[in-house]
Coordinates of C-alpha atoms in Angstrom, one line a residue:
M1 CA 0.3 28.4 -3.1
K2 CA -1.8 27.9 -6.4
T3 CA -1.9 24.6 -8.0
K4 CA -1.9 24.1 -11.9
E5 CA -5.6 23.3 -12.8
F6 CA -6.1 20.6 -15.7
T7 CA -9.5 20.0 -15.5
Q8 CA -11.9 21.9 -18.2
S9 CA -14.8 23.6 -16.9
K10 CA -16.7 21.1 -18.9
I11 CA -15.4 18.2 -21.1
D12 CA -17.9 17.3 -23.9
E13 CA -18.8 13.8 -24.5
V14 CA -17.2 13.3 -27.6
S15 CA -13.8 14.5 -26.1
L16 CA -14.2 12.3 -22.9
E17 CA -14.7 9.1 -24.8
I18 CA -11.9 9.8 -27.0
L19 CA -9.7 10.7 -23.6
L20 CA -11.0 7.5 -21.8
R21 CA -10.1 5.1 -24.8
H22 CA -6.6 5.8 -23.7
A23 CA -7.4 5.4 -20.3
V24 CA -7.5 1.7 -20.3
K25 CA -4.1 1.7 -21.5
A26 CA -2.7 2.9 -17.7
K27 CA 0.2 0.9 -16.5
H28 CA -0.7 -1.0 -13.0
G29 CA 1.8 -2.6 -10.5
L30 CA 0.9 -4.4 -7.2
E31 CA 3.5 -5.0 -4.1
K32 CA 1.8 -7.2 -1.5
E33 CA 3.2 -8.2 1.7
S34 CA 2.5 -11.4 3.7
M35 CA 4.1 -13.2 6.7
R36 CA 5.2 -16.9 6.9
V37 CA 3.8 -18.8 9.7
H38 CA 4.4 -22.2 11.1
P39 CA 1.5 -24.9 11.4
D40 CA 0.3 -23.7 14.6
G41 CA -0.2 -19.9 13.6
T42 CA 2.9 -18.5 15.0
L43 CA 5.3 -16.0 13.3
A44 CA 8.0 -18.3 11.5
R45 CA 11.4 -17.8 12.8
T46 CA 13.2 -19.5 9.7
P47 CA 15.5 -17.8 7.3
H48 CA 14.3 -16.4 4.3
P49 CA 13.8 -19.8 2.3
E50 CA 17.1 -20.2 -0.2
H51 CA 14.6 -21.4 -3.0
L52 CA 13.1 -17.9 -3.3
G53 CA 16.5 -16.0 -4.1
S54 CA 18.0 -13.5 -2.3
S55 CA 15.7 -11.2 -0.7
L56 CA 18.3 -8.3 -1.4
T57 CA 18.2 -8.6 -5.2
N58 CA 15.2 -10.7 -6.4
H59 CA 13.4 -8.5 -8.3
Y60 CA 10.1 -10.4 -7.7
I61 CA 10.3 -11.9 -3.9
K62 CA 12.1 -10.1 -1.6
T63 CA 11.2 -9.2 2.5
D64 CA 10.0 -6.2 3.8
F65 CA 10.6 -5.7 8.0
A66 CA 10.9 -8.9 9.3
E67 CA 12.6 -11.8 8.0
P68 CA 9.8 -13.6 7.5
Q69 CA 7.5 -10.8 5.9
L70 CA 7.9 -11.5 2.0
E71 CA 7.1 -8.9 -0.2
Y72 CA 5.9 -9.8 -3.7
A73 CA 6.3 -7.3 -6.8
T74 CA 4.8 -7.5 -10.2
H75 CA 5.9 -5.8 -13.1
P76 CA 3.8 -2.6 -14.4
R77 CA 1.5 -3.9 -16.7
P78 CA -1.9 -2.3 -19.0
R79 CA -4.0 -4.7 -17.4
I80 CA -5.1 -5.5 -13.6
E81 CA -5.6 -9.0 -14.7
A82 CA -2.1 -9.4 -15.8
N83 CA -1.0 -7.8 -12.7
I84 CA -3.0 -10.5 -10.6
R85 CA -2.3 -13.4 -12.5
E86 CA 1.7 -12.5 -12.0
L87 CA 1.0 -12.3 -8.5
Q88 CA -0.8 -15.8 -8.6
D89 CA 2.2 -17.3 -10.3
L90 CA 4.6 -16.2 -7.5
H91 CA 2.2 -17.6 -4.6
I92 CA 2.0 -20.6 -6.5
Y93 CA 5.8 -20.9 -6.5
T94 CA 6.2 -19.9 -3.0
I95 CA 3.6 -22.2 -1.6
R96 CA 5.8 -25.1 -3.6
K97 CA 8.9 -24.3 -1.7
L98 CA 7.7 -23.3 1.6
N99 CA 7.4 -27.1 3.1
N100 CA 5.2 -26.9 6.3
E101 CA 5.2 -23.4 6.4
L102 CA 2.1 -21.5 5.2
I103 CA 1.2 -18.0 3.9
W104 CA -0.5 -15.7 6.5
P105 CA -4.0 -14.3 4.8
F106 CA -4.5 -11.2 7.0
S107 CA -2.8 -7.5 7.2
M108 CA -2.9 -7.8 11.3
P109 CA -0.2 -10.3 11.9
P110 CA -0.4 -13.8 13.3
I111 CA 0.3 -15.1 16.6
L112 CA 3.2 -13.1 17.8
P113 CA 6.1 -13.8 20.3
A114 CA 5.8 -12.1 23.9
D115 CA 9.0 -10.0 23.5
E116 CA 8.8 -8.1 20.3
N117 CA 12.5 -8.3 20.1
E118 CA 12.5 -11.9 19.2
I119 CA 10.5 -10.6 16.1
P120 CA 13.4 -11.3 13.4
L121 CA 14.3 -8.2 11.4
G122 CA 15.2 -9.0 7.7
Q123 CA 18.5 -10.1 6.9
Y124 CA 20.2 -9.3 3.6
G125 CA 24.0 -10.8 3.9
S126 CA 27.3 -8.9 4.5
S127 CA 27.1 -6.5 1.6
A128 CA 27.1 -2.7 2.8
S129 CA 23.4 -2.3 1.1
G130 CA 22.4 -5.4 2.7
K131 CA 23.6 -4.4 6.0
W132 CA 22.0 -1.0 5.7
K133 CA 18.7 -2.6 5.0
T134 CA 18.6 -4.3 8.4
I135 CA 20.2 -1.7 10.3
Y136 CA 17.1 1.0 9.0
R137 CA 14.6 -2.0 10.0
H138 CA 16.3 -2.0 13.3
G139 CA 15.8 1.8 13.7
L140 CA 12.1 1.0 12.8
G141 CA 11.7 -1.5 15.4
L142 CA 13.2 1.4 18.0
R143 CA 10.8 4.3 16.6
Y144 CA 7.6 2.5 16.5
G145 CA 7.8 -0.6 17.7
R146 CA 8.7 -4.2 16.2
R147 CA 4.7 -5.4 16.4
M148 CA 3.7 -2.9 14.5
Q149 CA 6.0 -3.4 11.6
T150 CA 4.4 -7.1 11.2
I151 CA 1.4 -5.2 9.9
S152 CA 1.2 -6.2 6.2
G153 CA -0.5 -4.7 3.0
V154 CA -0.9 -4.4 -0.8
H155 CA 0.7 -1.1 -2.8
Y156 CA -1.0 -0.7 -5.9
N157 CA 1.0 1.4 -8.7
F158 CA -0.4 3.6 -11.4
S159 CA 0.7 5.7 -14.0
F160 CA -1.3 7.0 -16.8
S161 CA -0.1 6.1 -20.3
N162 CA 1.9 8.5 -22.8
I163 CA -0.8 8.4 -25.5
F164 CA -3.4 9.1 -22.8
L165 CA -1.2 12.3 -21.4
R166 CA -0.9 13.5 -25.2
Q167 CA -4.7 13.6 -25.4
F168 CA -5.1 14.9 -21.9
L169 CA -2.4 17.8 -22.2
G170 CA -2.8 18.7 -25.8
K171 CA 0.5 17.8 -27.5
D172 CA 3.6 15.1 -27.6
V173 CA 4.9 13.3 -24.7
S174 CA 8.4 14.4 -25.8
N175 CA 7.2 18.1 -24.8
F176 CA 5.9 17.5 -21.7
S177 CA 8.0 19.0 -18.9
K178 CA 8.9 17.2 -15.5
E179 CA 6.8 20.1 -13.7
E180 CA 3.5 19.4 -15.8
I181 CA 3.5 15.8 -15.4
S182 CA 4.5 16.4 -11.6
S183 CA 2.0 19.0 -11.3
L184 CA -1.0 16.6 -13.1
Y185 CA 0.0 13.8 -10.9
L186 CA -0.3 16.1 -7.5
H187 CA -3.6 17.0 -9.1
V188 CA -4.6 13.4 -8.7
I189 CA -3.1 12.9 -5.2
R190 CA -4.6 15.8 -3.5
N191 CA -8.2 14.4 -4.9
F192 CA -7.3 11.1 -3.9
M193 CA -6.7 12.1 -0.4
R194 CA -10.3 13.6 -0.3
R195 CA -11.4 10.4 -1.3
V196 CA -9.3 8.1 0.4
H197 CA -12.3 7.2 3.4
Y198 CA -14.3 5.8 1.0
L199 CA -11.7 3.3 -0.5
T200 CA -10.6 2.3 3.4
Y201 CA -14.5 1.3 4.0
L202 CA -14.7 -0.6 1.0
T203 CA -11.6 -2.4 1.2
G204 CA -10.6 -2.2 4.6
S205 CA -10.4 -5.9 6.3
S206 CA -8.5 -5.3 9.7
S207 CA -11.2 -4.6 12.5
V208 CA -10.2 -7.7 14.2
F209 CA -6.7 -9.0 15.4
D210 CA -4.6 -11.2 17.9
S211 CA -3.9 -10.0 21.3
T212 CA -0.5 -10.9 21.0
F213 CA 0.0 -8.1 18.4
L214 CA -1.2 -5.5 21.2
P215 CA -0.8 -7.2 24.8
N216 CA -1.5 -3.5 26.3
P217 CA -4.0 -1.7 24.7
G218 CA -3.9 1.2 27.0
S219 CA -6.8 3.8 26.7
L220 CA -7.8 2.3 23.5
K221 CA -11.3 0.6 23.6
F222 CA -11.5 -3.2 22.3
E223 CA -13.9 -5.5 22.5
K224 CA -12.7 -9.4 23.5
H225 CA -13.8 -12.6 21.9
K226 CA -12.9 -15.8 23.5
N227 CA -9.5 -15.7 24.9
F228 CA -6.7 -14.1 22.3
T229 CA -9.4 -12.0 19.8
L230 CA -9.5 -8.4 20.2
Y231 CA -11.6 -6.3 17.9
S232 CA -13.7 -2.5 17.4
P233 CA -17.2 -3.2 16.7
Y234 CA -17.5 -0.7 13.4
A235 CA -13.9 -0.3 12.3
T236 CA -12.9 -0.7 8.7
S237 CA -8.9 -0.4 8.9
L238 CA -7.2 -0.8 12.1
R239 CA -4.1 -1.2 10.0
M240 CA -4.5 2.4 9.1
S241 CA -4.9 3.7 12.8
E242 CA -2.9 5.0 15.3
I243 CA -2.1 0.9 16.0
G244 CA -0.9 0.7 12.9
Y245 CA 0.7 2.9 10.0
T246 CA 0.4 6.6 11.4
S247 CA 2.7 8.6 13.3
K248 CA 2.1 11.8 15.3
V249 CA 5.7 12.7 14.8
Q250 CA 5.4 12.6 11.4
D251 CA 2.3 14.6 11.3
T252 CA 3.8 17.6 12.7
L253 CA 6.1 17.9 9.5
G254 CA 3.6 19.5 7.1
I255 CA 4.0 17.3 4.5
H256 CA 1.4 18.3 1.8
Y257 CA 1.0 17.6 -1.9
N258 CA 0.4 21.6 -3.2
S259 CA 3.5 21.8 -5.5
L260 CA 6.6 19.1 -6.0
A261 CA 9.0 21.8 -4.8
E262 CA 7.0 22.2 -1.7
Y263 CA 6.7 18.4 -1.1
V264 CA 10.5 17.5 -1.6
D265 CA 11.1 20.7 0.5
R266 CA 9.6 19.5 3.5
M267 CA 10.4 15.6 2.7
C268 CA 14.7 16.9 2.9
Y269 CA 13.9 18.7 6.3
A270 CA 12.4 15.6 7.5
V271 CA 15.4 13.2 6.2
H272 CA 17.9 15.8 7.6
T273 CA 16.4 17.1 10.9
P274 CA 17.3 15.4 14.2
Y275 CA 13.9 14.3 16.4
E276 CA 15.0 14.6 20.2
K277 CA 13.4 11.4 21.0
Y278 CA 15.3 9.3 18.2
E279 CA 18.6 11.3 19.5
S280 CA 18.1 9.7 22.8
F281 CA 18.3 5.8 21.2
P282 CA 21.5 4.0 21.5
K283 CA 24.5 5.7 19.7
T284 CA 25.8 2.3 18.0
P285 CA 26.4 2.2 14.5
D286 CA 23.6 -0.6 13.9
A287 CA 21.1 1.1 16.1
Q288 CA 19.4 3.5 13.6
L289 CA 20.8 5.1 10.1
N290 CA 20.6 8.5 11.9
P291 CA 18.4 10.2 14.5
N292 CA 16.3 12.5 12.2
Y293 CA 12.4 12.5 11.9
L294 CA 12.8 10.3 9.0
Q295 CA 15.6 8.0 8.5
I296 CA 15.2 7.8 4.8
E297 CA 12.3 8.8 2.1
N298 CA 10.6 5.5 2.3
E299 CA 9.9 5.8 6.3
F300 CA 7.1 8.5 5.6
Y301 CA 3.3 7.1 6.4
S302 CA 1.0 8.3 3.9
P303 CA -2.1 6.8 2.2
V304 CA -0.7 7.7 -1.1
R305 CA 2.8 8.6 -2.2
P306 CA 4.3 10.2 -5.3
K307 CA 7.2 8.0 -6.7
Q308 CA 10.0 8.0 -9.5
V309 CA 12.3 5.0 -10.0
P310 CA 15.9 5.7 -8.9
K311 CA 18.9 5.0 -10.9
G312 CA 21.5 3.3 -9.3
D313 CA 22.5 4.4 -5.9
E314 CA 20.1 7.5 -6.3
R315 CA 18.2 8.6 -3.6
P316 CA 14.3 8.8 -4.3
L317 CA 13.9 12.6 -3.7
D318 CA 16.7 13.2 -5.9
A319 CA 15.1 11.2 -8.5
L320 CA 11.9 13.3 -8.0
L321 CA 13.8 16.4 -8.2
R322 CA 15.6 15.5 -11.3
R323 CA 12.7 13.7 -13.6
G324 CA 9.6 14.7 -11.7
I325 CA 6.7 12.1 -10.8
E326 CA 6.4 9.0 -13.1
Y327 CA 3.7 7.1 -10.9
V328 CA 1.3 7.1 -7.6
E329 CA 1.6 4.6 -4.9
I330 CA -1.7 3.9 -3.5
R331 CA -0.7 2.5 0.2
S332 CA -4.1 2.4 1.9
L333 CA -5.0 -1.1 0.6
D334 CA -5.7 -3.9 3.2
I335 CA -4.8 -7.6 2.5
D336 CA -8.2 -9.1 1.0
P337 CA -8.6 -12.2 3.2
Y338 CA -11.1 -13.5 0.8
S339 CA -8.5 -14.0 -2.2
P340 CA -5.6 -16.3 -2.4
V341 CA -3.3 -13.6 -3.3
G342 CA -4.6 -11.1 -1.1
V343 CA -6.1 -8.7 -3.6
C344 CA -9.5 -8.3 -5.5
R345 CA -9.8 -7.3 -9.1
H346 CA -13.2 -5.4 -8.5
N347 CA -11.2 -3.1 -5.8
L348 CA -8.3 -2.5 -8.2
A349 CA -10.4 -1.5 -11.1
F350 CA -12.7 0.9 -8.5
T351 CA -9.5 2.4 -7.5
Q352 CA -8.3 3.2 -10.7
L353 CA -11.8 4.8 -11.3
I354 CA -11.2 6.9 -8.5
L355 CA -7.7 7.9 -9.8
L356 CA -9.3 8.8 -13.1
D357 CA -12.3 11.0 -11.6
S358 CA -9.3 12.4 -9.3
L359 CA -7.9 13.9 -12.2
L360 CA -11.0 14.9 -14.0
S361 CA -12.4 16.8 -11.1
P362 CA -10.8 20.3 -10.1
S363 CA -8.3 20.1 -7.4
P364 CA -7.2 23.2 -5.7
S365 CA -4.7 23.4 -2.9
I366 CA -5.1 21.6 0.4
D367 CA -4.6 24.5 3.3
S368 CA -4.4 23.1 6.6
E369 CA -8.2 23.4 7.6
E370 CA -9.1 20.8 4.7
N371 CA -6.0 18.8 5.8
E372 CA -7.7 18.5 9.2
I373 CA -11.1 17.6 7.8
Q374 CA -9.3 14.7 5.9
K375 CA -7.8 13.3 8.6
E376 CA -10.8 13.4 10.8
N377 CA -12.9 11.8 8.2
L378 CA -10.3 9.2 7.6
S379 CA -10.0 8.7 11.4
K380 CA -13.7 8.4 11.6
V381 CA -14.0 5.9 9.1
I382 CA -11.2 3.8 10.3
W383 CA -12.8 3.4 13.7
E384 CA -16.5 3.8 12.9
G385 CA -17.0 3.2 9.2
R386 CA -19.8 0.6 9.6
N387 CA -21.7 2.5 11.6
P388 CA -25.0 3.3 9.9
E389 CA -25.2 6.6 11.9
L390 CA -21.6 7.5 10.8
K391 CA -21.5 11.2 9.4
V392 CA -18.5 12.8 7.8
R393 CA -17.7 16.3 6.6
V394 CA -18.4 17.1 3.2
G395 CA -17.6 21.1 2.4
N396 CA -19.1 23.1 5.1
T397 CA -21.9 20.5 6.5
E398 CA -22.0 16.8 7.7
K399 CA -23.5 14.0 5.7
N400 CA -24.2 10.3 6.3
F401 CA -21.3 8.4 5.3
Q402 CA -23.1 5.6 3.8
Q403 CA -25.4 7.4 1.7
T404 CA -22.7 9.8 0.6
G405 CA -20.1 7.1 -0.3
A406 CA -23.0 5.1 -2.2
E407 CA -23.9 8.4 -4.2
Y408 CA -20.0 9.0 -5.0
S409 CA -19.4 5.5 -5.8
E410 CA -22.5 5.8 -8.4
S411 CA -21.3 9.0 -9.8
L412 CA -18.1 6.8 -11.4
R413 CA -20.5 4.6 -13.7
H414 CA -20.3 7.0 -16.4
Y415 CA -16.7 6.7 -16.6
A416 CA -17.0 3.1 -16.1
K417 CA -19.3 2.4 -19.1
I418 CA -17.0 4.3 -21.1
L419 CA -14.0 2.1 -20.3
D420 CA -16.0 -1.2 -20.5
L421 CA -16.8 0.1 -24.2
H422 CA -13.5 -0.1 -25.1
T423 CA -12.3 -3.2 -23.1
G424 CA -15.3 -5.1 -24.5
R425 CA -15.5 -6.5 -21.0
K426 CA -17.9 -5.5 -17.9
T427 CA -14.8 -5.2 -15.6
Y428 CA -15.5 -1.3 -14.3
Q429 CA -19.1 -1.9 -14.0
E430 CA -18.8 -4.6 -11.8
S431 CA -16.6 -3.1 -9.6
I432 CA -19.0 -0.3 -8.9
D433 CA -21.9 -3.1 -8.4
F434 CA -19.4 -4.9 -6.2
Q435 CA -19.1 -1.6 -4.1
I436 CA -22.6 -0.8 -3.8
K437 CA -23.5 -3.9 -2.1
K438 CA -21.3 -3.0 0.4
W439 CA -22.7 0.2 0.8
K440 CA -26.2 -0.9 1.2
N441 CA -24.8 -3.6 3.8
P442 CA -21.8 -3.1 5.9
E443 CA -21.7 -6.9 6.7
K444 CA -20.8 -7.1 3.1
T445 CA -17.4 -5.5 3.3
P446 CA -14.1 -7.3 4.3
S447 CA -14.1 -6.0 7.5
G448 CA -17.4 -6.4 8.3
K449 CA -17.6 -10.1 6.9
L450 CA -14.5 -11.4 8.6
L451 CA -15.6 -9.9 11.8
C452 CA -19.2 -11.3 11.6
E453 CA -17.9 -15.0 10.6
I454 CA -16.0 -14.8 13.7
L455 CA -18.2 -14.0 16.1
K456 CA -21.2 -16.1 14.9
R457 CA -18.7 -19.1 14.7
G458 CA -17.2 -18.6 18.0
I459 CA -13.8 -19.1 16.5
E460 CA -10.4 -17.2 17.2
F461 CA -8.7 -14.8 15.1
R462 CA -5.6 -17.0 15.0
D463 CA -7.8 -20.3 14.0
K464 CA -10.0 -18.5 11.1
G465 CA -6.3 -17.3 9.8
M466 CA -4.9 -21.1 9.8
E467 CA -8.1 -22.1 8.2
L468 CA -7.9 -19.6 5.5
A469 CA -4.2 -20.2 4.9
R470 CA -4.5 -23.9 4.6
E471 CA -7.7 -23.2 2.2
N472 CA -5.5 -21.1 -0.2
R473 CA -2.5 -23.5 0.1
R474 CA -4.5 -26.1 -1.4
T475 CA -6.4 -23.8 -3.7
L476 CA -2.8 -22.7 -5.2
S477 CA -1.3 -26.2 -5.3
Y478 CA -3.9 -27.3 -7.9
L479 CA -3.4 -24.1 -10.2
E480 CA -0.6 -24.0 -13.0
Y481 CA 1.7 -21.5 -13.8
S482 CA 1.2 -18.7 -16.9
P483 CA 3.2 -20.0 -19.8
G484 CA 7.1 -19.6 -19.1
T485 CA 6.9 -18.1 -15.7
L486 CA 8.2 -20.9 -13.7
M487 CA 11.7 -20.5 -16.0
K488 CA 11.5 -16.9 -15.4
I489 CA 11.2 -17.3 -11.7
E490 CA 13.8 -19.5 -11.3
K491 CA 16.0 -17.6 -13.6
E492 CA 15.7 -14.5 -11.5
T493 CA 16.6 -16.7 -8.6
Q494 CA 19.5 -17.6 -9.8
R495 CA 20.5 -14.1 -11.1
S496 CA 19.7 -12.6 -7.5
F497 CA 22.2 -15.0 -5.9
Q498 CA 25.0 -13.8 -8.6
E499 CA 24.3 -10.1 -8.0
K500 CA 24.3 -10.3 -4.3
E501 CA 27.3 -12.3 -4.2
Q502 CA 28.7 -9.5 -6.2
L503 CA 27.7 -6.9 -4.3
E504 CA 29.3 -8.7 -0.8
K505 CA 32.7 -8.7 -3.2
E506 CA 32.4 -5.1 -4.2
E507 CA 31.4 -3.0 -1.3
S508 CA 33.7 -2.6 1.6
Q509 CA 31.8 -0.2 3.9
T510 CA 28.2 0.4 5.4
H511 CA 27.3 3.8 3.3
Y512 CA 23.8 5.4 1.8
P513 CA 24.2 8.2 -0.7
T514 CA 23.2 11.3 0.8
V515 CA 20.3 13.6 -0.7
K516 CA 22.3 15.9 -2.9
L517 CA 20.1 18.2 -4.4
C518 CA 17.8 19.4 -1.1
N519 CA 18.6 22.8 0.5
H520 CA 19.5 21.4 4.1

């Protein structure tokens, strides 16, 4: 299937500068998950703190898979720094409400119970939608195991501004069709998939974990350190590996990004078609939502997903079909353990540069052969990314990964200089400088830095986690809110309880709207 190409064979310098002047007005949003832990480093078993509002309806602070797994969400904003500041405010608020509990600083989980069924699922009350969310999580636990679901990460949401799109496509936004905008974002997504292994090396921070996460490693070869720490010597992001958010079952679905119609068609197949193994699970109403390949769209694991904001009880796929793609969700970022809020400004700015480059470079359809090459490159980097001898496929040849990555990062500097010119700061050039240091020395990557420290100091992963958790609590406790933030968060906390109470009065049966526009 042919894909629409947007990129001119050559964009002249004047046109490029005008275009990038508007690129700085892109919108950014963050979602970040984190585990609550007891002072001894074990997973918290307490209910979601009432002071944080309703986990069902609070727009800022929810829970993810597990009851102690906090999930923060920021508003879409035109400046990355504003998103990080909002995320910081939410952390300050949480720290002051947690009493003796702390926020775990890693993607890989804290000390987990021996019986994974003791990991508490998210609880959302007696409303139909609340019960539905818990059943969905129970189904995830049956399919992938509760331990795997306790891995946390960062999602970075990105969309181009209307004025940028008008400049790029050469017409007023009101004349855009949903097909044009969707094709543009799919163009970006395909190229992002071609580059995601670079970002995984640069931002991965999960090369080491506590042995309670994987009591029986099986054929996977991990080194043991002290009593409770396992690691893979050259790994970057085990969160993205087969012990994390990947699925061989989902790999068989053939979900690709060559066109919106193809993507939605395969997703519709996935959410409507039973899978034999899942049909063998208990038939009780609270076991899983359904026995299909995917219970719902959000179960699909991918480094990036096309998104459209649903309205009311609209399904995400219906929203995509009706209004096209509104933004892309980057799902490949590990929590940065060296930031009190788990995100790094330089990494987010660099991710934006990759997305911009993905738009401005040719992006042909991805066939099955290229798809396998992408998966192979990503897997190599996940497990061996910090090996100086690692080679990856580039076209029809194999090249040294470190050298190729450094060259690619440096190739983004031209965009960075123009963006910095229009912001009056050095944010984008500094982000490249920050990454180049990692290409020159793998121990400067988050995964390398963390593992090196644990091994050299002779400490356990769990002890390093608690050390950082306490340090982050001290740091955040001394910080002040942005003006007006405390009142805004407290107001949302009260509003969330009112909405939850209203839902519990109105909803009398568990349901989830069907996908109305799919042909399955």
